[in-house]
Coordinates of C-alpha atoms in Angstrom, one line a residue:
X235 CA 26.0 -33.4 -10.0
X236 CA 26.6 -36.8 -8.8
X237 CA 30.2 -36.1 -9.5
X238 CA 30.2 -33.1 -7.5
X239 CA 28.0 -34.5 -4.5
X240 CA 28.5 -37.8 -3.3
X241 CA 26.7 -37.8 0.2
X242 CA 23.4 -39.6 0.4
X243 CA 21.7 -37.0 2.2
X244 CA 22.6 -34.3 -1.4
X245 CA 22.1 -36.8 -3.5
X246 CA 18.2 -37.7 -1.2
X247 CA 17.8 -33.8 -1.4
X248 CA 18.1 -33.6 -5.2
X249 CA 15.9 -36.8 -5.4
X250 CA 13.0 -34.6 -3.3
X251 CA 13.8 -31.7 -5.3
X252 CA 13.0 -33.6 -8.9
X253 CA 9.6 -34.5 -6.4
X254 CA 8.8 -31.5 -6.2
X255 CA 8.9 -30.0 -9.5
X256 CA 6.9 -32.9 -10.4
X257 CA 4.3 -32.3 -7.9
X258 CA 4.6 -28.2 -9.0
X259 CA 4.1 -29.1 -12.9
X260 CA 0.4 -31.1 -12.1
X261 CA -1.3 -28.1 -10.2
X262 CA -4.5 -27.4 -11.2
X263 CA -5.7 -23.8 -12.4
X264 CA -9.3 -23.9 -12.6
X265 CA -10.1 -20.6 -9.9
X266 CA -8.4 -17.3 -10.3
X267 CA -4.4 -16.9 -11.0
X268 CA -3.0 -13.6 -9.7
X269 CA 0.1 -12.5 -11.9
X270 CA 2.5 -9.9 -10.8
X271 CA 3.0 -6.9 -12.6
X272 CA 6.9 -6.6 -12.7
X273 CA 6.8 -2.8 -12.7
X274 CA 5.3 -2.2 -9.4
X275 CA 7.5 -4.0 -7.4
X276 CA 9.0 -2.8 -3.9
X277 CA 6.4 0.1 -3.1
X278 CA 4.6 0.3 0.3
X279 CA 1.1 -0.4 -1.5
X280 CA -1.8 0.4 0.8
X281 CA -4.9 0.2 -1.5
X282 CA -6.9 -0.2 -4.8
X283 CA -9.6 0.2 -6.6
X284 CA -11.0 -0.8 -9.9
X285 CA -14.0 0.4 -12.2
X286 CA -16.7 -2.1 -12.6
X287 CA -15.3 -4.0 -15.7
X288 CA -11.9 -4.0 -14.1
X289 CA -10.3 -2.5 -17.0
X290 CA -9.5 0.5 -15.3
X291 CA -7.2 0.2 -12.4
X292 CA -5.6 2.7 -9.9
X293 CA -3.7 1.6 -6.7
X294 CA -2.0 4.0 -4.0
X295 CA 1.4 4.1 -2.5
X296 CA 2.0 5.1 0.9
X297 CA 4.3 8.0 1.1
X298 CA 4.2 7.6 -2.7
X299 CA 2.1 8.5 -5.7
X300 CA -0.9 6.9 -7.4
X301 CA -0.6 4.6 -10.1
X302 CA -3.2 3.7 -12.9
X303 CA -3.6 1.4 -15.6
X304 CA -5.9 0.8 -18.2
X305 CA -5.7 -2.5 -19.4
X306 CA -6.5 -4.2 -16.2
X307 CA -3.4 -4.3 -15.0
X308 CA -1.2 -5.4 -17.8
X309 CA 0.8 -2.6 -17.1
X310 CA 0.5 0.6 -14.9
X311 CA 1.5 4.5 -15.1
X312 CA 3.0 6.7 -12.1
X313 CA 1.1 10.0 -11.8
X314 CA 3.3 11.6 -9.7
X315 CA 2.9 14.2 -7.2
X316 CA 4.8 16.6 -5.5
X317 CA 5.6 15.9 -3.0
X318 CA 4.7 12.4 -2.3
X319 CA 1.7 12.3 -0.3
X320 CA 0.7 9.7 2.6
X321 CA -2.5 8.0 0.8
X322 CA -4.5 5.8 2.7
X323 CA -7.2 4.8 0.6
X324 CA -8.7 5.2 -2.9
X325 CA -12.2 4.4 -4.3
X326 CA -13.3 4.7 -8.2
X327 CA -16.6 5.4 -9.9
X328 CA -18.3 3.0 -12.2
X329 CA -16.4 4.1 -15.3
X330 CA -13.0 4.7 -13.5
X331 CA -13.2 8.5 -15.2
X332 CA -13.7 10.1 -11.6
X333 CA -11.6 8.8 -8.3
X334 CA -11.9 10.2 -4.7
X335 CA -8.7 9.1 -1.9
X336 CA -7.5 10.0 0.8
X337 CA -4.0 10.6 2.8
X338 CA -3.7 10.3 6.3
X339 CA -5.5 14.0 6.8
X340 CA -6.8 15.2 3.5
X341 CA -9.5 14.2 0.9
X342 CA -8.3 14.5 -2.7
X343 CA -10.7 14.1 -6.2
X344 CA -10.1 13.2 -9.8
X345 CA -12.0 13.5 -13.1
X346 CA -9.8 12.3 -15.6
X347 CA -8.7 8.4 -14.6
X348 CA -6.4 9.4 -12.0
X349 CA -4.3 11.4 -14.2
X350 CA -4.6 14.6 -11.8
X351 CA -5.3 15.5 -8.8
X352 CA -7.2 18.2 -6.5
X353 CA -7.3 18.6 -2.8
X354 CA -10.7 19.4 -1.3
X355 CA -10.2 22.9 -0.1
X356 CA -10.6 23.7 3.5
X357 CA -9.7 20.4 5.4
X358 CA -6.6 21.0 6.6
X359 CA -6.5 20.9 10.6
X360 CA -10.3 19.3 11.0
X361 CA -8.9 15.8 12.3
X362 CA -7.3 15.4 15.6
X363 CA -3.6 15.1 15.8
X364 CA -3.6 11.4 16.6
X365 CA -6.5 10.7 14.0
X366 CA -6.5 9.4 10.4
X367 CA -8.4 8.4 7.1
X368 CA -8.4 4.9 7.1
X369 CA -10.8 4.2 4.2
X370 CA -13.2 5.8 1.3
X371 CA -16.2 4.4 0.0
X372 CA -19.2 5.9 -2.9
X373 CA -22.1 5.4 -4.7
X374 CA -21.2 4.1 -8.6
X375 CA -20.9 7.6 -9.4
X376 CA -18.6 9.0 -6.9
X377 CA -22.0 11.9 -5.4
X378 CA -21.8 10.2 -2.8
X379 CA -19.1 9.5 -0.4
X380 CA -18.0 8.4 3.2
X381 CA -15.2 8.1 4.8
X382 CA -13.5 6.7 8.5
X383 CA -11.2 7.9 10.4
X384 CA -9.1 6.1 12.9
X385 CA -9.7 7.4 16.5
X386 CA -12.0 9.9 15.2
X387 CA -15.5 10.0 13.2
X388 CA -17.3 8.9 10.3
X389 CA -17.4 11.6 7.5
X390 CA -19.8 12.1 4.5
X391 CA -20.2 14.1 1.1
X392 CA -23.7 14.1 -0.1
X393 CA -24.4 15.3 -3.6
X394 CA -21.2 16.9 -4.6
X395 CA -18.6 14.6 -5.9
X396 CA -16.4 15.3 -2.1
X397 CA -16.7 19.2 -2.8
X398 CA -18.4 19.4 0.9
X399 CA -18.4 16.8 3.6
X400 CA -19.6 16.8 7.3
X401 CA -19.3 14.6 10.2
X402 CA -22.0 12.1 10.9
X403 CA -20.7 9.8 13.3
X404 CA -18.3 7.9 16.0
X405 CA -16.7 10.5 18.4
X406 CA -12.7 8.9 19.0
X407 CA -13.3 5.4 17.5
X408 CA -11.0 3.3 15.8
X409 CA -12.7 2.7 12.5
X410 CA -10.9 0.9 9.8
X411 CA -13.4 0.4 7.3
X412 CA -16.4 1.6 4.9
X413 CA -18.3 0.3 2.6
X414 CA -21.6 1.1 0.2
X415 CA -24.1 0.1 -2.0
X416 CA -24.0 0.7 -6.0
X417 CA -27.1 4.2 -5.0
X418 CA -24.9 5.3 -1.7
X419 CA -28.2 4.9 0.6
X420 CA -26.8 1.8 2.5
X421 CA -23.2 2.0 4.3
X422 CA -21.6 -0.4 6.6
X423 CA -18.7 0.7 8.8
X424 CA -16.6 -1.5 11.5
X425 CA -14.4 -0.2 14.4
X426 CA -11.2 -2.4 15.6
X427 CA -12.0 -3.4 19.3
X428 CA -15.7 -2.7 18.0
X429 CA -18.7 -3.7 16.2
X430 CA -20.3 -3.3 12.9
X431 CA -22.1 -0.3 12.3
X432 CA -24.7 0.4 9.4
X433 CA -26.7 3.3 8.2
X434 CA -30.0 3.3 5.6
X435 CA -29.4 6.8 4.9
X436 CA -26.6 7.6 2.7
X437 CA -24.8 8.0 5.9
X438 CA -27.0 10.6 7.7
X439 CA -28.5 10.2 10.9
X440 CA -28.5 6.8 13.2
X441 CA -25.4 4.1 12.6
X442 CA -26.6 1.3 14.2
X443 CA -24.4 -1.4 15.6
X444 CA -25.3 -4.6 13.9
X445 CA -27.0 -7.1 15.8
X446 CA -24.7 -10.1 16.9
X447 CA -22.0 -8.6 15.8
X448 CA -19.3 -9.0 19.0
X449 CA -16.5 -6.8 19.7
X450 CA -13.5 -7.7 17.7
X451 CA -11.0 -6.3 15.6
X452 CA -13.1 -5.8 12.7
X453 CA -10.8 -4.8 10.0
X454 CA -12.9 -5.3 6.7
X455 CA -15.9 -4.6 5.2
X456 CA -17.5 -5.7 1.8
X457 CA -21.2 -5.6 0.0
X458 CA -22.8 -6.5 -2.8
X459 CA -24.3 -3.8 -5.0
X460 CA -27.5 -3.2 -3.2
X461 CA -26.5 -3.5 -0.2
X462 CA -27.9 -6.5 1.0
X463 CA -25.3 -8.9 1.4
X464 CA -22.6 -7.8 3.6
X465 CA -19.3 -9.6 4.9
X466 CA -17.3 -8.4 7.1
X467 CA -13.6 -10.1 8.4
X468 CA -11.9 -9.6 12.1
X469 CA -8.5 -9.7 12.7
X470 CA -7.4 -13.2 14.0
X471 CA -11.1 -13.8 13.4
X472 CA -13.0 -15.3 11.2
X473 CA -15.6 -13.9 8.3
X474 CA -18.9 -12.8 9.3
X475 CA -21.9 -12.4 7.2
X476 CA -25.2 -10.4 6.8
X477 CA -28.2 -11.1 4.9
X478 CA -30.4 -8.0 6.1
X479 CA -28.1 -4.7 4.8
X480 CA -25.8 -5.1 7.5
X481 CA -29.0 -5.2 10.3
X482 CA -27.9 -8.3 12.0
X483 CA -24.5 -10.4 11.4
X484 CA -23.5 -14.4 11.6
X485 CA -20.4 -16.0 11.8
X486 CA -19.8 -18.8 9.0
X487 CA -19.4 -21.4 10.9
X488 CA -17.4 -23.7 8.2
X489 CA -15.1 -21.7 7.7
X490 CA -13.2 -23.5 11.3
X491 CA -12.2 -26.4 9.6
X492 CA -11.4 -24.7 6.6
X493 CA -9.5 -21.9 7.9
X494 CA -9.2 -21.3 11.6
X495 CA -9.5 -17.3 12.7
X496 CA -7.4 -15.5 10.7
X497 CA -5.2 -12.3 10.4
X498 CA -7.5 -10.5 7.6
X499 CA -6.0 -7.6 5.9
X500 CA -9.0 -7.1 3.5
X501 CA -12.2 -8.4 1.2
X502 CA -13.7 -8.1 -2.0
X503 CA -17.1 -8.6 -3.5
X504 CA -18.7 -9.0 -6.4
X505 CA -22.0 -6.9 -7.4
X506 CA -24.2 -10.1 -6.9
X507 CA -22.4 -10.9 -3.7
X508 CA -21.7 -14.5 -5.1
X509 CA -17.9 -14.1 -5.8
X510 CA -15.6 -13.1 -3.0
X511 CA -12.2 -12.7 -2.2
X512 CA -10.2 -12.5 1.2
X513 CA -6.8 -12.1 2.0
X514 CA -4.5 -12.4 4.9
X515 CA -1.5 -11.0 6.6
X516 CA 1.3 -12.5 5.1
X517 CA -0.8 -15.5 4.7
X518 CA -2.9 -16.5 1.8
X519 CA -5.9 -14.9 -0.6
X520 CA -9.0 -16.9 -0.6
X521 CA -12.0 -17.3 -3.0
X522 CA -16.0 -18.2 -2.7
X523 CA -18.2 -18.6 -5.4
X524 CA -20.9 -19.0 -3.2
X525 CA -21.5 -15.7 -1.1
X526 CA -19.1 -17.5 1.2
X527 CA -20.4 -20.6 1.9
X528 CA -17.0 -22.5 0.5
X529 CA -13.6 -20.9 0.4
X530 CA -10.3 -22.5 -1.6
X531 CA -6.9 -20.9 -1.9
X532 CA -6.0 -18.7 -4.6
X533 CA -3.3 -19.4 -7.2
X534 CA -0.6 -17.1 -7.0
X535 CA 2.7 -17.1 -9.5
X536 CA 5.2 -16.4 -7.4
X537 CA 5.5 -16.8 -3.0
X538 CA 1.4 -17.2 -2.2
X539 CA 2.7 -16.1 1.6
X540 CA 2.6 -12.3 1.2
X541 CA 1.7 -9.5 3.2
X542 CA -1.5 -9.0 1.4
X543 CA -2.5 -5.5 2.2
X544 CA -6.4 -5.0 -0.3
X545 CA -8.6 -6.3 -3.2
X546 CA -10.5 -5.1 -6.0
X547 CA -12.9 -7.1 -7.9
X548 CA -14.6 -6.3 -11.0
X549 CA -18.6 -6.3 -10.5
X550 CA -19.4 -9.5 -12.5
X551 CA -16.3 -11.0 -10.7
X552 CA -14.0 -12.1 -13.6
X553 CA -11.6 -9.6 -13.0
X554 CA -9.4 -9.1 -9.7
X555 CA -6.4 -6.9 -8.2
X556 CA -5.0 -7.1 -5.3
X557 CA -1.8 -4.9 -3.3
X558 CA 1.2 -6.1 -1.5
X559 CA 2.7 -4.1 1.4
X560 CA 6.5 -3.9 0.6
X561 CA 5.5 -5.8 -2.5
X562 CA 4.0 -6.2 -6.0
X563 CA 0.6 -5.4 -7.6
X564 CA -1.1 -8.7 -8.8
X565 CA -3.6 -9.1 -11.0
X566 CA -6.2 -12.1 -12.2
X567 CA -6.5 -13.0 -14.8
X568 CA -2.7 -12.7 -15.3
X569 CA -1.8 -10.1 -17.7
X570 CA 1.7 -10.0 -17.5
X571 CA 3.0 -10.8 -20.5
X572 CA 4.4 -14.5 -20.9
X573 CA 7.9 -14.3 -22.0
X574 CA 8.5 -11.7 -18.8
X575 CA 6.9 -13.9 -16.8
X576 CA 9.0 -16.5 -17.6
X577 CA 11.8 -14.7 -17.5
X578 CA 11.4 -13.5 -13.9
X579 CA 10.8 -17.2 -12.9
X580 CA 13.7 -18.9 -14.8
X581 CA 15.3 -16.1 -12.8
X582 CA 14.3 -17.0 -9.7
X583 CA 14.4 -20.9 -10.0
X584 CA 18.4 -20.9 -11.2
X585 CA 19.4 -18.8 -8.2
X586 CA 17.4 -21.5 -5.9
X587 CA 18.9 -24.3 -7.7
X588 CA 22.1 -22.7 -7.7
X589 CA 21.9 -21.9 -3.8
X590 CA 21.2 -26.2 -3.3
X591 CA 23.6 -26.8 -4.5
X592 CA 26.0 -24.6 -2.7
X593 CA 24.4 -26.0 0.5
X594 CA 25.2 -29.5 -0.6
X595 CA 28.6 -28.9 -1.6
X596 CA 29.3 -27.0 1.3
X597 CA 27.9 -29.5 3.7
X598 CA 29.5 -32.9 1.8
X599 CA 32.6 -33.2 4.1
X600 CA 31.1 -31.4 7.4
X601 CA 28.7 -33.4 9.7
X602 CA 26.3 -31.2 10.0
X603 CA 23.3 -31.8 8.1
X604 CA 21.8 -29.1 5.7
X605 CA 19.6 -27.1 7.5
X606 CA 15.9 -28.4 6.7
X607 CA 14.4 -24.9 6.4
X608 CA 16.4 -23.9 3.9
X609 CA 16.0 -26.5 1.7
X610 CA 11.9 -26.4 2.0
X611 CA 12.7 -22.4 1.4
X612 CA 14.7 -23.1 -1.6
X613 CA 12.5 -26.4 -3.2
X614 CA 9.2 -23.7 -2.6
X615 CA 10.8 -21.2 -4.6
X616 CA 12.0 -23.7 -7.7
X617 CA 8.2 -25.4 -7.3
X618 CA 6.7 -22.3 -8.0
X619 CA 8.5 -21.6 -10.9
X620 CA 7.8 -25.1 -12.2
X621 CA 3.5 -24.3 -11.4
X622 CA 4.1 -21.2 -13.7
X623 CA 5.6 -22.8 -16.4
X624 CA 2.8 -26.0 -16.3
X625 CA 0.3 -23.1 -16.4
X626 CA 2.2 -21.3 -19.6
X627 CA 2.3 -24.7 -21.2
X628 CA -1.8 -25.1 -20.4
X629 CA -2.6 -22.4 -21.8
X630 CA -0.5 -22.2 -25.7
X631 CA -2.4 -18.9 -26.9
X632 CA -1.0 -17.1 -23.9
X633 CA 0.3 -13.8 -24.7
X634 CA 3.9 -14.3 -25.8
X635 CA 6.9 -11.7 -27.1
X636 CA 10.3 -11.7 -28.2

């Protein structure tokens, strides 16, 4: 190389680079690690869900098919359907043997993991033209389920597994998410330019807006198993928090210096409502082990800037998923196996390398200097390769073939 480049500024630029794989080869892995799963790459993911062991996973495409998996997550199947429907949402029983989800204006139910599929007769034409499902939510065993529509109503099935459902609430709001506890009494709902709503009554009768709770773009809702500890995210907001079943809500008021207001795509929860996740719009996925009272980046293998689109958590929160619009499926712990892994990133650190170097050859008699942004593009891309490999090398009994 020093043959081939002989300015300073390459030969300063290959100095940072060696910096940076340094720096990349000492990062720590104590909190989760999401690992892509190389088969689900490029699909317009919109949701997932996850039984509460988080063996058994099944994530929705929009405009696609569902996928399943059960390993959690090691690798996933394509049930597909004909044609490819619009799904929105998807929300699994304790077990993962029976799944309920939507697409943009039909509810559809599964008893066998996902592996088929049948409409729930008579819906067709209910919503308003400019109206959609926006999410599902159920009791542990899938009797009981709600669901939101955007401009339009809350919708509930009590007692039949989504055979029947009826509208309970919200003429022409924007809701965008639904959530309920483990017995399907308690449900928490929030509308974008809204407030947090909640119900005590498996979604019958009075939805209450929360107290405190100011209008925002509430995009997220989370609880723990009962019911009683609810979070709820606003885009460019921040995370809000209830202690009383979703009566009354405060904003976290660390959370300013940790992360200011946020674009929030989408939150997770563990059955205790201890563990937490929360990801961003092509930002970041962050993690609590204290019901929210601290928050630190997650490890990701790969670009941690994506356009995060939902989570899945298993209940004792060991286990995690999580979907990328125009993207991947990622899972924690990773499950993809090692020598793949590697693979893909050897892959992608040799095309960055390769592409510095091209820069500095290119640039060595002009007098231009090399464009800064590509080279903090490029030295990411080869440092997260370099965090992968330090984690492989951490870890010896990782799963390994070939």
């Amino acid at each position: 190389l020093d043959a081939l480049i002989s300015r300073r500024r390459a030969s300063n630029m290959l100095k940072h680079l060696v910096l940076a794989l340094a720096i990349g080869a000492t990062a720590g892995f104590d909190d989760p690690v999401f690992g892509e799963v190389a088969t689900t790459v490029s699909k317009e993911w919109v949701s997932i869900t996850s039984s509460t062991d988080g063996v058994k996973i099944a994530a929705v495409v929009h405009y696609g098919n569902v996928w399943v998996s059960t390993n959690s997550g090691s690798n996933f199947h394509e049930v597909k359907t004909t044609p490819p429907k619009r799904w929105t949402a998807i929300v699994s029983s304790w077990d993962g043997v029976r799944l309920a989800a939507t697409t943009r204006d039909r509810l559809w139910r599964s008893t066998d993991s996902g592996m088929n599929w049948y409409e729930v007769e008579d819906w067709a034409g209910i919503l308003r033209d400019d109206g959609y499902f926006t999410g599902i939510t159920a009791s542990y065993d899938l009797n009981t389920l709600a669901a939101c529509v955007k401009n339009g109503k809350l919708w509930r099935s009590a007692g039949t597994f989504g055979k029947q459902w009826e509208e309970v609430h919200g003429v022409g709001m924007d809701w965008r998410a639904i959530a309920s506890s483990s017995d399907g009494t308690r449900m928490t709902a929030v509308v974008y330019g809204g407030h947090v709503y909640s119900n005590s009554n498996s979604g019958e009768g009075v939805w209450r807006i929360a107290a405190d709770t100011p209008m925002q773009n509430w995009v997220a809702i989370t609880m723990s198993a009962t019911g009683q500890d609810v979070f709820a995210a606003a885009y460019e907001g921040n995370i809000w928090r209830s202690y009383d079943y979703g009566e009354s809500f405060r904003e976290v008021p660390y959370q300013t210096a940790q992360f200011n207001p946020a674009k929030w795509a989408s939150l997770a929860s563990s059955a205790d409502g201890y563990t937490l996740l929360a990801a961003e719009v092509r930002g970041h996925i962050w993690y609590s082990q204290d019901a929210g009272m601290n928050w630190r980046k997650v490890q990701v293998l790969g670009d941690a800037t994506q356009d995060w689109k939902s989570l899945t958590a298993s209940a004792d929160g060991s286990r995690f998923g999580a979907v990328v619009e125009g993207g991947s499926t990622w899972m924690s712990p990773m499950t993809v196996p090692v020598y793949d892994l590697m693979k893909t990133q050897a892959k992608r650190a040799t095309t960055a390398l390769n592409q510095l170097v091209k820069l500095a050859v290119d640039n060595q008699c002009a007098d231009a200097e090399i464009p800064l942004t590509d080279i903090v593009l490029l030295m990411a891309q080869i440092n997260t390769a370099s965090a992968v490999f330090a984690q492989i090398a951490a870890n010896p009994a990782s799963q390994c073939k070939g």
